[in-house]
Amino acid sequence: MIYILHLEDDPVDAELIQVTLTSAGLVFKIDWVQTGDEFSQALRRGGYNLILADYRLPSYDGMSALLLEQEWRPDVPFIFVSGTLGEDAAIEGLTKGAIDYVPKTKLSRLVPAVKRALSETENQKKRKQAEDALKDSEERYRTLIEQASDGIFLADPQRNFVDVNPSGCNMLGYTREEMLKLNMKDLTDARDKSISPLRFDELYSGQVILLEKKLITKSGALLPVEISGKVLDNGNMQGIVRDITERKQHEREREAIITVSAALRQATTRTEILNIILDQLVDMFDSDGAMLVLPNLQTGGFIDEMGRGAVAERMIGLNIPLGKGVCNWVVTNKKPYLNNHAENDPFFYRPDLLGASHCLASVPLITQDQTIGALWIARKADILEQDLRLLNAIADIAANAIRRVKLYEQTELQLRHLLALHQIDIAISSNFDANVTLNVILNNVKNELEVDAASILLLDPITHTLDYAAGIGFRTRRIEQSNVKLGDGCAGRAAQEYRTVSFQDIGQMDGAFIRSSLLACEEFVLQYATPLMVKGHVKGVLELFHRKVFEPEMEWLDYYETLATQAAIAIENASLLENLQRSNAELMLAYDATIEGWSRALDLRDKETEGHTQRVAEMALALAEKIGMSEVEKQHLWRGALLHDIGKMGVPDSILHKPGPLSEAEKEIMRQHPIFAYQMLSPIIYLKPALDIPYCHHEKWDGNGYPRGLKGEDIPLPARLFAVVDVFDALTSDRPYRKAWTREKVYRHIEEQTGKHFDPQIVKIFLEDKHFQKWDEDGA
Ligand code: C2E
Ligand code: SIN
Ligand code: SIN
Ligand code: FE
Ligand code: FE
């Protein structure tokens, strides 16, 4: 459908023109206007594909219409259809924008003119749209290039830059003007060893090519890039350059981290780990020195503990005082340090040792929020931020690895210590020869504490001297003549002051060190002594000697004191037994008298039970007679009864004399008294058959007794019998923890405990004497 605006004053002409168009088969709608006003209104409304206009009208004219059309609707084709238009006016009309002229006399030309006009405007419209689109996309493309983060450039076949986007300029540090004066060759650098310089050629090879290069920037730095190029039709090459510094750095870090972690995974000791880390630091950073700095526990400063490379070798073992050194700054601030002119840093402790390697980076070793030390590297070439980042990553891995082995080493050490202690326990409990036990202990001391020599001195309570008892690791036997006065020297002080004492430089102390002449040839430099304490009393001293300087850790001191406790127990046990064994000979002569003496001694100690032992022994014997025991059995029973509570010798006064009920812990100790008795008496051969009572008199018929929880007839008969008389006498006597019960109450208790605490048969026989016993009391 063609929409036509027709300006014509003559209705006949208007009609004629419509007929002409219709008869040509055109499909159209026509708005016929006769005046200028009508024309301008219609034109403003718009919506026409074509304007036909007469040239001369009564109150208007075609040229004005054309001018109006050109102003408002320049895209709508305008054709003059007029009878009066002269040659000149026609030319003027055409130059002013009309597309054609058809005289009314030659209306046959109208249809072709209309068709041509319409198709021409159509083409024009399409062309314009295409142009607009092109302009649009060009603009978008330009923006894209201007804003791209990659560098984009055009180079001519001679590789001169023709165009470069802002990113390309920024990347290389040049302005656009400077770039356009450069050739690609100007960006290559001999330092780029990884890739042959000839490979720029490949960008011109006609295909899309991607290559990695290092370009030299205006400042002279090497920039790792990835370049792709594509040759355009005109022979120019369009290239894209991408800065791959980050990616390269990440690749380097990842590789470094993989290398370090793989190496560390194999390592099982701290030393191994530190060696691996230091090797890697030298390698990776091309450094002239790498060092591990650890806190010096003694001074609070730092110590350059382990290092690699020339610079490190000059600093190794450096004792950096408290508050000094870069490492102190790093550890205190938990921050990395980077200074390419470290020689000027007032924090530095010994900048003079750096020499030419004045670029220094240091990072803290942090694991689980604990700073355990620091690493530093030094070199001649500048250290960059990214190097620091890598150093940090390695420090992380290192710190965790150090922590891991530390835990591992600690567990292993604890396990070894436990095993050693267990070994000593076995020696103590199975070997009553004090010398053997002491030697087991000294062996462990030497191995576990890694000392050069150790000895045990025992306190003679009469002379107040510490006398040699056992030793290990000495070059001569002169130590055996040691007798140190209480308060003298390291050992004498330890014994007097009840604490661990150490002496440094003991070789130099001639006068002060009492035994210096004895130890002259031993070359000891360090001595430790700790008291051997049993129940608050000093029994002797465990002393250690080092021939080299040594700084103990807390664990070492703890373990030292643990071993000393073990030694003290061994000595205590051994002396108890030795006392007994010494008595052995006398017992052979007059053993009954001795046993009675012991039991009296016990009664004397346990004042409240005075007479108890004698009474229960007599009652037990009477009861044994009633059940028809043999003479031999009765003899053993007599001795056993006298000794039944001998184990209370091993119970501290504070428990034995406690006026009130015992705590669980105290009960625990009290319940050891049958075991103590067994340990004391079992080595004495002729007392062995008498052991039943001391060992088993607290077992109960129902199995709820101690120490072994024996039940029924598993409890030896003498012990079953004795339990009844022991409890009977205990309850009828005053105790520090309660008053005596009445006889009635005691009998009721014993009856009630029949089959629980006591053997029913024994109770039955015991109660047969009830009246006799009652009479005995009444008569007393
Ligand atoms: P022990 O005083 O010669 O008592 C021997 C046993 O008699 C006790 O063994 C228990 O079976 C019985 N016995 C003594 N007193 C009482 C009592 O008040 N009530 C009852 N039901 N039974 C009594 P056990 O209990 O194994 O005690 C062994 C030793 O432990 C006692 O010898 C005593 O030296 C000590 N002991 C027990 N309880 C206490 C207490 O509460 N305070 C204090 N300071 N010592 C206690
Ligand atoms: C050139 O070939 O144009 C310069 C060297 C290079 O390609 O790196
Ligand atoms: C450090 O602190 O570990 C570097 C040595 C120094 O500060 O002198
Ligand atoms: Fe007892
Ligand atoms: Fe008793």
PDB file of N, CA and C in Angstrom, residues 379-449:
ATOM      1  N   ARG A 379      70.082 -11.522  49.012  1.00  0.00           N
ATOM      2  CA  ARG A 379      70.750 -11.637  47.714  1.00  0.00           C
ATOM      3  C   ARG A 379      71.106 -10.258  47.194  1.00  0.00           C
ATOM      4  N   LYS A 380      71.819 -10.247  46.060  1.00  0.00           N
ATOM      5  CA  LYS A 380      72.264  -8.967  45.496  1.00  0.00           C
ATOM      6  C   LYS A 380      71.136  -8.322  44.697  1.00  0.00           C
ATOM      7  N   ALA A 381      70.380  -9.142  43.949  1.00  0.00           N
ATOM      8  CA  ALA A 381      69.311  -8.597  43.098  1.00  0.00           C
ATOM      9  C   ALA A 381      68.092  -8.256  43.947  1.00  0.00           C
ATOM     10  N   ASP A 382      67.361  -7.257  43.495  1.00  0.00           N
ATOM     11  CA  ASP A 382      66.168  -6.829  44.219  1.00  0.00           C
ATOM     12  C   ASP A 382      65.227  -7.998  44.479  1.00  0.00           C
ATOM     13  N   ILE A 383      64.647  -8.006  45.636  1.00  0.00           N
ATOM     14  CA  ILE A 383      63.611  -8.987  45.965  1.00  0.00           C
ATOM     15  C   ILE A 383      62.269  -8.303  45.743  1.00  0.00           C
ATOM     16  N   LEU A 384      61.389  -8.958  45.003  1.00  0.00           N
ATOM     17  CA  LEU A 384      60.118  -8.323  44.644  1.00  0.00           C
ATOM     18  C   LEU A 384      59.003  -8.772  45.573  1.00  0.00           C
ATOM     19  N   GLU A 385      57.884  -8.047  45.481  1.00  0.00           N
ATOM     20  CA  GLU A 385      56.716  -8.394  46.298  1.00  0.00           C
ATOM     21  C   GLU A 385      56.317  -9.850  46.076  1.00  0.00           C
ATOM     22  N   GLN A 386      56.368 -10.268  44.812  1.00  0.00           N
ATOM     23  CA  GLN A 386      55.917 -11.633  44.531  1.00  0.00           C
ATOM     24  C   GLN A 386      56.858 -12.674  45.129  1.00  0.00           C
ATOM     25  N   ASP A 387      58.155 -12.302  45.228  1.00  0.00           N
ATOM     26  CA  ASP A 387      59.100 -13.219  45.880  1.00  0.00           C
ATOM     27  C   ASP A 387      58.715 -13.392  47.341  1.00  0.00           C
ATOM     28  N   LEU A 388      58.306 -12.275  47.925  1.00  0.00           N
ATOM     29  CA  LEU A 388      57.929 -12.300  49.332  1.00  0.00           C
ATOM     30  C   LEU A 388      56.712 -13.204  49.537  1.00  0.00           C
ATOM     31  N   ARG A 389      55.798 -13.116  48.550  1.00  0.00           N
ATOM     32  CA  ARG A 389      54.598 -13.927  48.651  1.00  0.00           C
ATOM     33  C   ARG A 389      54.966 -15.413  48.635  1.00  0.00           C
ATOM     34  N   LEU A 390      55.889 -15.758  47.755  1.00  0.00           N
ATOM     35  CA  LEU A 390      56.330 -17.145  47.659  1.00  0.00           C
ATOM     36  C   LEU A 390      57.045 -17.566  48.945  1.00  0.00           C
ATOM     37  N   LEU A 391      57.879 -16.655  49.449  1.00  0.00           N
ATOM     38  CA  LEU A 391      58.612 -16.945  50.681  1.00  0.00           C
ATOM     39  C   LEU A 391      57.619 -17.231  51.816  1.00  0.00           C
ATOM     40  N   ASN A 392      56.548 -16.444  51.840  1.00  0.00           N
ATOM     41  CA  ASN A 392      55.513 -16.642  52.846  1.00  0.00           C
ATOM     42  C   ASN A 392      54.859 -18.002  52.723  1.00  0.00           C
ATOM     43  N   ALA A 393      54.564 -18.385  51.484  1.00  0.00           N
ATOM     44  CA  ALA A 393      53.926 -19.681  51.257  1.00  0.00           C
ATOM     45  C   ALA A 393      54.831 -20.802  51.757  1.00  0.00           C
ATOM     46  N   ILE A 394      56.123 -20.661  51.499  1.00  0.00           N
ATOM     47  CA  ILE A 394      57.060 -21.702  51.927  1.00  0.00           C
ATOM     48  C   ILE A 394      57.179 -21.716  53.453  1.00  0.00           C
ATOM     49  N   ALA A 395      57.169 -20.529  54.037  1.00  0.00           N
ATOM     50  CA  ALA A 395      57.249 -20.448  55.499  1.00  0.00           C
ATOM     51  C   ALA A 395      56.058 -21.149  56.142  1.00  0.00           C
ATOM     52  N   ASP A 396      54.896 -21.002  55.515  1.00  0.00           N
ATOM     53  CA  ASP A 396      53.690 -21.673  56.009  1.00  0.00           C
ATOM     54  C   ASP A 396      53.872 -23.178  56.057  1.00  0.00           C
ATOM     55  N   ILE A 397      54.320 -23.703  54.932  1.00  0.00           N
ATOM     56  CA  ILE A 397      54.516 -25.150  54.843  1.00  0.00           C
ATOM     57  C   ILE A 397      55.571 -25.576  55.848  1.00  0.00           C
ATOM     58  N   ALA A 398      56.644 -24.787  55.909  1.00  0.00           N
ATOM     59  CA  ALA A 398      57.754 -25.136  56.789  1.00  0.00           C
ATOM     60  C   ALA A 398      57.302 -25.162  58.244  1.00  0.00           C
ATOM     61  N   ALA A 399      56.551 -24.126  58.629  1.00  0.00           N
ATOM     62  CA  ALA A 399      56.128 -24.036  60.028  1.00  0.00           C
ATOM     63  C   ALA A 399      55.275 -25.243  60.404  1.00  0.00           C
ATOM     64  N   ASN A 400      54.386 -25.611  59.492  1.00  0.00           N
ATOM     65  CA  ASN A 400      53.531 -26.753  59.796  1.00  0.00           C
ATOM     66  C   ASN A 400      54.309 -28.052  59.849  1.00  0.00           C
ATOM     67  N   ALA A 401      55.289 -28.159  58.954  1.00  0.00           N
ATOM     68  CA  ALA A 401      56.108 -29.366  58.956  1.00  0.00           C
ATOM     69  C   ALA A 401      56.912 -29.454  60.251  1.00  0.00           C
ATOM     70  N   ILE A 402      57.434 -28.314  60.682  1.00  0.00           N
ATOM     71  CA  ILE A 402      58.217 -28.306  61.925  1.00  0.00           C
ATOM     72  C   ILE A 402      57.327 -28.704  63.088  1.00  0.00           C
ATOM     73  N   ARG A 403      56.119 -28.179  63.074  1.00  0.00           N
ATOM     74  CA  ARG A 403      55.200 -28.519  64.157  1.00  0.00           C
ATOM     75  C   ARG A 403      54.878 -30.013  64.133  1.00  0.00           C
ATOM     76  N   ARG A 404      54.663 -30.515  62.917  1.00  0.00           N
ATOM     77  CA  ARG A 404      54.312 -31.928  62.782  1.00  0.00           C
ATOM     78  C   ARG A 404      55.410 -32.812  63.369  1.00  0.00           C
ATOM     79  N   VAL A 405      56.675 -32.569  62.969  1.00  0.00           N
ATOM     80  CA  VAL A 405      57.718 -33.442  63.509  1.00  0.00           C
ATOM     81  C   VAL A 405      57.914 -33.211  64.983  1.00  0.00           C
ATOM     82  N   LYS A 406      57.675 -31.974  65.419  1.00  0.00           N
ATOM     83  CA  LYS A 406      57.848 -31.718  66.849  1.00  0.00           C
ATOM     84  C   LYS A 406      56.873 -32.590  67.630  1.00  0.00           C
ATOM     85  N   LEU A 407      55.623 -32.613  67.174  1.00  0.00           N
ATOM     86  CA  LEU A 407      54.628 -33.464  67.823  1.00  0.00           C
ATOM     87  C   LEU A 407      55.068 -34.918  67.764  1.00  0.00           C
ATOM     88  N   TYR A 408      55.524 -35.300  66.582  1.00  0.00           N
ATOM     89  CA  TYR A 408      55.960 -36.672  66.376  1.00  0.00           C
ATOM     90  C   TYR A 408      57.116 -37.018  67.308  1.00  0.00           C
ATOM     91  N   GLU A 409      58.100 -36.112  67.328  1.00  0.00           N
ATOM     92  CA  GLU A 409      59.262 -36.367  68.178  1.00  0.00           C
ATOM     93  C   GLU A 409      58.860 -36.412  69.652  1.00  0.00           C
ATOM     94  N   GLN A 410      57.917 -35.518  70.007  1.00  0.00           N
ATOM     95  CA  GLN A 410      57.478 -35.497  71.403  1.00  0.00           C
ATOM     96  C   GLN A 410      56.803 -36.801  71.792  1.00  0.00           C
ATOM     97  N   THR A 411      55.899 -37.268  70.917  1.00  0.00           N
ATOM     98  CA  THR A 411      55.196 -38.508  71.223  1.00  0.00           C
ATOM     99  C   THR A 411      56.198 -39.648  71.342  1.00  0.00           C
ATOM    100  N   GLU A 412      57.143 -39.638  70.406  1.00  0.00           N
ATOM    101  CA  GLU A 412      58.121 -40.707  70.428  1.00  0.00           C
ATOM    102  C   GLU A 412      58.945 -40.663  71.707  1.00  0.00           C
ATOM    103  N   LEU A 413      59.300 -39.441  72.078  1.00  0.00           N
ATOM    104  CA  LEU A 413      60.103 -39.257  73.284  1.00  0.00           C
ATOM    105  C   LEU A 413      59.318 -39.722  74.504  1.00  0.00           C
ATOM    106  N   GLN A 414      58.029 -39.316  74.543  1.00  0.00           N
ATOM    107  CA  GLN A 414      57.213 -39.708  75.683  1.00  0.00           C
ATOM    108  C   GLN A 414      57.112 -41.225  75.780  1.00  0.00           C
ATOM    109  N   LEU A 415      56.917 -41.833  74.612  1.00  0.00           N
ATOM    110  CA  LEU A 415      56.800 -43.282  74.578  1.00  0.00           C
ATOM    111  C   LEU A 415      58.078 -43.921  75.104  1.00  0.00           C
ATOM    112  N   ARG A 416      59.225 -43.378  74.615  1.00  0.00           N
ATOM    113  CA  ARG A 416      60.504 -43.927  75.054  1.00  0.00           C
ATOM    114  C   ARG A 416      60.671 -43.741  76.556  1.00  0.00           C
ATOM    115  N   HIS A 417      60.280 -42.552  77.036  1.00  0.00           N
ATOM    116  CA  HIS A 417      60.380 -42.289  78.470  1.00  0.00           C
ATOM    117  C   HIS A 417      59.518 -43.253  79.263  1.00  0.00           C
ATOM    118  N   LEU A 418      58.287 -43.476  78.767  1.00  0.00           N
ATOM    119  CA  LEU A 418      57.396 -44.395  79.466  1.00  0.00           C
ATOM    120  C   LEU A 418      58.001 -45.784  79.527  1.00  0.00           C
ATOM    121  N   LEU A 419      58.542 -46.213  78.387  1.00  0.00           N
ATOM    122  CA  LEU A 419      59.163 -47.540  78.357  1.00  0.00           C
ATOM    123  C   LEU A 419      60.313 -47.619  79.343  1.00  0.00           C
ATOM    124  N   ALA A 420      61.115 -46.557  79.366  1.00  0.00           N
ATOM    125  CA  ALA A 420      62.254 -46.539  80.271  1.00  0.00           C
ATOM    126  C   ALA A 420      61.778 -46.608  81.723  1.00  0.00           C
ATOM    127  N   LEU A 421      60.735 -45.823  82.016  1.00  0.00           N
ATOM    128  CA  LEU A 421      60.214 -45.822  83.386  1.00  0.00           C
ATOM    129  C   LEU A 421      59.678 -47.199  83.745  1.00  0.00           C
ATOM    130  N   HIS A 422      59.021 -47.814  82.778  1.00  0.00           N
ATOM    131  CA  HIS A 422      58.464 -49.137  83.022  1.00  0.00           C
ATOM    132  C   HIS A 422      59.573 -50.141  83.339  1.00  0.00           C
ATOM    133  N   GLN A 423      60.654 -50.005  82.554  1.00  0.00           N
ATOM    134  CA  GLN A 423      61.805 -50.875  82.772  1.00  0.00           C
ATOM    135  C   GLN A 423      62.328 -50.721  84.205  1.00  0.00           C
ATOM    136  N   ILE A 424      62.372 -49.466  84.639  1.00  0.00           N
ATOM    137  CA  ILE A 424      62.855 -49.217  85.994  1.00  0.00           C
ATOM    138  C   ILE A 424      61.890 -49.821  87.019  1.00  0.00           C
ATOM    139  N   ASP A 425      60.568 -49.634  86.754  1.00  0.00           N
ATOM    140  CA  ASP A 425      59.576 -50.204  87.668  1.00  0.00           C
ATOM    141  C   ASP A 425      59.791 -51.703  87.820  1.00  0.00           C
ATOM    142  N   ILE A 426      60.021 -52.344  86.667  1.00  0.00           N
ATOM    143  CA  ILE A 426      60.237 -53.789  86.725  1.00  0.00           C
ATOM    144  C   ILE A 426      61.470 -54.091  87.567  1.00  0.00           C
ATOM    145  N   ALA A 427      62.526 -53.322  87.324  1.00  0.00           N
ATOM    146  CA  ALA A 427      63.761 -53.541  88.080  1.00  0.00           C
ATOM    147  C   ALA A 427      63.506 -53.355  89.574  1.00  0.00           C
ATOM    148  N   ILE A 428      62.734 -52.318  89.887  1.00  0.00           N
ATOM    149  CA  ILE A 428      62.463 -52.057  91.298  1.00  0.00           C
ATOM    150  C   ILE A 428      61.670 -53.201  91.918  1.00  0.00           C
ATOM    151  N   SER A 429      60.601 -53.645  91.188  1.00  0.00           N
ATOM    152  CA  SER A 429      59.705 -54.603  91.833  1.00  0.00           C
ATOM    153  C   SER A 429      60.231 -56.031  91.781  1.00  0.00           C
ATOM    154  N   SER A 430      61.151 -56.310  90.855  1.00  0.00           N
ATOM    155  CA  SER A 430      61.566 -57.708  90.762  1.00  0.00           C
ATOM    156  C   SER A 430      62.969 -57.928  91.292  1.00  0.00           C
ATOM    157  N   ASN A 431      63.653 -56.847  91.614  1.00  0.00           N
ATOM    158  CA  ASN A 431      65.039 -57.035  91.987  1.00  0.00           C
ATOM    159  C   ASN A 431      65.313 -56.320  93.294  1.00  0.00           C
ATOM    160  N   PHE A 432      65.655 -57.080  94.276  1.00  0.00           N
ATOM    161  CA  PHE A 432      65.833 -56.453  95.580  1.00  0.00           C
ATOM    162  C   PHE A 432      67.269 -56.059  95.842  1.00  0.00           C
ATOM    163  N   ASP A 433      68.116 -56.297  94.863  1.00  0.00           N
ATOM    164  CA  ASP A 433      69.485 -55.840  95.007  1.00  0.00           C
ATOM    165  C   ASP A 433      69.543 -54.386  94.557  1.00  0.00           C
ATOM    166  N   ALA A 434      69.774 -53.493  95.483  1.00  0.00           N
ATOM    167  CA  ALA A 434      69.748 -52.062  95.205  1.00  0.00           C
ATOM    168  C   ALA A 434      70.723 -51.695  94.099  1.00  0.00           C
ATOM    169  N   ASN A 435      71.874 -52.347  94.080  1.00  0.00           N
ATOM    170  CA  ASN A 435      72.883 -51.981  93.088  1.00  0.00           C
ATOM    171  C   ASN A 435      72.422 -52.230  91.663  1.00  0.00           C
ATOM    172  N   VAL A 436      71.735 -53.364  91.460  1.00  0.00           N
ATOM    173  CA  VAL A 436      71.240 -53.674  90.123  1.00  0.00           C
ATOM    174  C   VAL A 436      70.223 -52.621  89.710  1.00  0.00           C
ATOM    175  N   THR A 437      69.297 -52.322  90.603  1.00  0.00           N
ATOM    176  CA  THR A 437      68.265 -51.336  90.289  1.00  0.00           C
ATOM    177  C   THR A 437      68.876 -49.970  89.975  1.00  0.00           C
ATOM    178  N   LEU A 438      69.830 -49.550  90.800  1.00  0.00           N
ATOM    179  CA  LEU A 438      70.450 -48.246  90.568  1.00  0.00           C
ATOM    180  C   LEU A 438      71.151 -48.209  89.217  1.00  0.00           C
ATOM    181  N   ASN A 439      71.758 -49.333  88.827  1.00  0.00           N
ATOM    182  CA  ASN A 439      72.440 -49.354  87.539  1.00  0.00           C
ATOM    183  C   ASN A 439      71.459 -49.309  86.370  1.00  0.00           C
ATOM    184  N   VAL A 440      70.300 -49.956  86.542  1.00  0.00           N
ATOM    185  CA  VAL A 440      69.263 -49.852  85.504  1.00  0.00           C
ATOM    186  C   VAL A 440      68.856 -48.393  85.350  1.00  0.00           C
ATOM    187  N   ILE A 441      68.663 -47.747  86.476  1.00  0.00           N
ATOM    188  CA  ILE A 441      68.253 -46.342  86.431  1.00  0.00           C
ATOM    189  C   ILE A 441      69.325 -45.481  85.766  1.00  0.00           C
ATOM    190  N   LEU A 442      70.579 -45.683  86.147  1.00  0.00           N
ATOM    191  CA  LEU A 442      71.651 -44.861  85.579  1.00  0.00           C
ATOM    192  C   LEU A 442      71.789 -45.071  84.081  1.00  0.00           C
ATOM    193  N   ASN A 443      71.576 -46.306  83.656  1.00  0.00           N
ATOM    194  CA  ASN A 443      71.616 -46.586  82.231  1.00  0.00           C
ATOM    195  C   ASN A 443      70.576 -45.761  81.480  1.00  0.00           C
ATOM    196  N   ASN A 444      69.373 -45.761  82.036  1.00  0.00           N
ATOM    197  CA  ASN A 444      68.305 -44.977  81.426  1.00  0.00           C
ATOM    198  C   ASN A 444      68.606 -43.485  81.469  1.00  0.00           C
ATOM    199  N   VAL A 445      69.148 -43.055  82.563  1.00  0.00           N
ATOM    200  CA  VAL A 445      69.504 -41.646  82.708  1.00  0.00           C
ATOM    201  C   VAL A 445      70.473 -41.251  81.605  1.00  0.00           C
ATOM    202  N   LYS A 446      71.491 -42.061  81.414  1.00  0.00           N
ATOM    203  CA  LYS A 446      72.527 -41.714  80.445  1.00  0.00           C
ATOM    204  C   LYS A 446      71.945 -41.683  79.028  1.00  0.00           C
ATOM    205  N   ASN A 447      71.125 -42.687  78.699  1.00  0.00           N
ATOM    206  CA  ASN A 447      70.590 -42.754  77.338  1.00  0.00           C
ATOM    207  C   ASN A 447      69.515 -41.721  77.072  1.00  0.00           C
ATOM    208  N   GLU A 448      68.572 -41.620  77.983  1.00  0.00           N
ATOM    209  CA  GLU A 448      67.419 -40.765  77.707  1.00  0.00           C
ATOM    210  C   GLU A 448      67.740 -39.294  77.899  1.00  0.00           C
ATOM    211  N   LEU A 449      68.559 -38.977  78.859  1.00  0.00           N
ATOM    212  CA  LEU A 449      68.882 -37.573  79.086  1.00  0.00           C
ATOM    213  C   LEU A 449      70.114 -37.157  78.294  1.00  0.00           C
TER     214      LEU A 449
END
